[in-house]
C-alpha positions as MATLAB code, in Angstrom:
seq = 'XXXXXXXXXXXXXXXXXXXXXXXXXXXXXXXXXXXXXXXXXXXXXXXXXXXXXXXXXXXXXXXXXXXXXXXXXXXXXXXXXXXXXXXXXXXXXXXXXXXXXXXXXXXXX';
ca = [
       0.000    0.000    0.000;
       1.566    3.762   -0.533;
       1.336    6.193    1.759;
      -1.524    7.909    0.264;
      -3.614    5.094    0.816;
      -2.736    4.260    4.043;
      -3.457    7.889    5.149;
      -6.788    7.758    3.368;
      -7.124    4.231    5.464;
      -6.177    6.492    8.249;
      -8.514    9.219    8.203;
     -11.868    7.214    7.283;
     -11.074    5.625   10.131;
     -10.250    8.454   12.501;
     -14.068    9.493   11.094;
     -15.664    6.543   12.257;
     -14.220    6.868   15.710;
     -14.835   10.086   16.483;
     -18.419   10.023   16.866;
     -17.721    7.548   19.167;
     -15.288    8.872   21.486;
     -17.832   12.263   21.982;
     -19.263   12.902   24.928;
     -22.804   13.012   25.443;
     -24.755   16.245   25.906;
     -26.230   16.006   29.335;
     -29.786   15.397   30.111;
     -31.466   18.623   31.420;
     -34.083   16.910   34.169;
     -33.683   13.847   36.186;
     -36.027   12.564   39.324;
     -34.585   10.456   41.698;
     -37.459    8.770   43.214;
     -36.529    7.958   46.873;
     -39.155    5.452   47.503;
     -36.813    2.717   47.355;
     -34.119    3.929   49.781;
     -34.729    3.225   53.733;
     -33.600    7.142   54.497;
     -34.465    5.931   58.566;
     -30.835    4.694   57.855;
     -27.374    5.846   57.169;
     -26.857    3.344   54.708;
     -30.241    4.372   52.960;
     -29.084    8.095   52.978;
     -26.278    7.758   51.828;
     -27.371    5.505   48.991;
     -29.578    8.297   47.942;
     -26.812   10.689   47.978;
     -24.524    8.339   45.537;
     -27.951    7.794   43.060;
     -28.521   11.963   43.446;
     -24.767   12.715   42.428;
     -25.100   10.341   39.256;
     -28.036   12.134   38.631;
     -26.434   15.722   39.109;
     -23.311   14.532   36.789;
     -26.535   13.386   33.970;
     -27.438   16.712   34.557;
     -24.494   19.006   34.666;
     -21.810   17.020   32.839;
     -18.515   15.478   34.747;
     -16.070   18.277   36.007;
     -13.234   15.522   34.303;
     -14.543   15.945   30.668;
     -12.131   16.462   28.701;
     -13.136   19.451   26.862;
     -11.883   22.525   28.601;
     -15.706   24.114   28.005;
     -17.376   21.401   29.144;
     -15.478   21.258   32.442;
     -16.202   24.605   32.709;
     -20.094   24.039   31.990;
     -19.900   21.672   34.911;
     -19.002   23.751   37.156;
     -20.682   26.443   36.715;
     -24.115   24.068   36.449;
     -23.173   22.582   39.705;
     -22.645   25.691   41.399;
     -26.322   26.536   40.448;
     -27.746   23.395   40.916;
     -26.354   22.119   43.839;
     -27.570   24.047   46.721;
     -30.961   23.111   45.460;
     -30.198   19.220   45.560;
     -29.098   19.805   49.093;
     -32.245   21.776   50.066;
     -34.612   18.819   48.510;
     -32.013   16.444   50.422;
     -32.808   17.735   53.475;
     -36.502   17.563   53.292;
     -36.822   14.649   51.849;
     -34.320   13.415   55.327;
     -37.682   14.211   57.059;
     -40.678   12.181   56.723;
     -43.794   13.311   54.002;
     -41.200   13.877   51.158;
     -40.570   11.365   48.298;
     -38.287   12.213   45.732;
     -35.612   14.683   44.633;
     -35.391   16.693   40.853;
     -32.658   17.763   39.314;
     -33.154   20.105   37.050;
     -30.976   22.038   35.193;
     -33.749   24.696   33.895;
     -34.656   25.613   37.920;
     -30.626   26.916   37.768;
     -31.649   29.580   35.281;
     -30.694   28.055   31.999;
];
């Protein structure tokens, strides 16, 4: 094969991967439903808390992306969104609540 080929090889399949390898846009709501979680315990809780930060990185995007605007993204989304994850947290701790939103539109976007 010459070289020509074998950079034509190269690139269509540079092409194909690409796609691939992109990251996701994130998803702009998710409900956690907490019905499943015993929150009378620590172990409960805190397995809330682990499902509710999954759902705040579907939300906001992971601060390790990759893509320097992206990171940034994450941030700043977190820094919105957060304080109202904790709020719903800490009702939902108490007895009458049931789940917890995350919502990336509540943050102003």
């Amino acid at each position: 094969m010459t070289n020509a080929m074998l950079l034509a090889a190269a690139t269509a399949c540079a092409a194909l991967i690409q796609p691939a390898l992109a990251t996701p846009e994130p998803e702009t709501t998710v409900v956690v439903s907490a019905a499943s979680y015993d929150l009378g315990t620590a172990e409960g809780r805190a397995a809330l808390e682990t499902q509710v930060a999954h759902a705040v990185d579907a939300v906001c995007g992971k601060v390790s992306d990759p893509q320097e605007s992206r990171k940034h993204e994450a941030f700043s989304c977190r820094r919105e969104t957060v304080p109202n994850v904790r709020a719903q947290l800490a009702r939902l701790f108490h007895p009458g609540a049931g789940k917890v939103t995350i919502d990336r539109s509540a943050s102003g976007r």
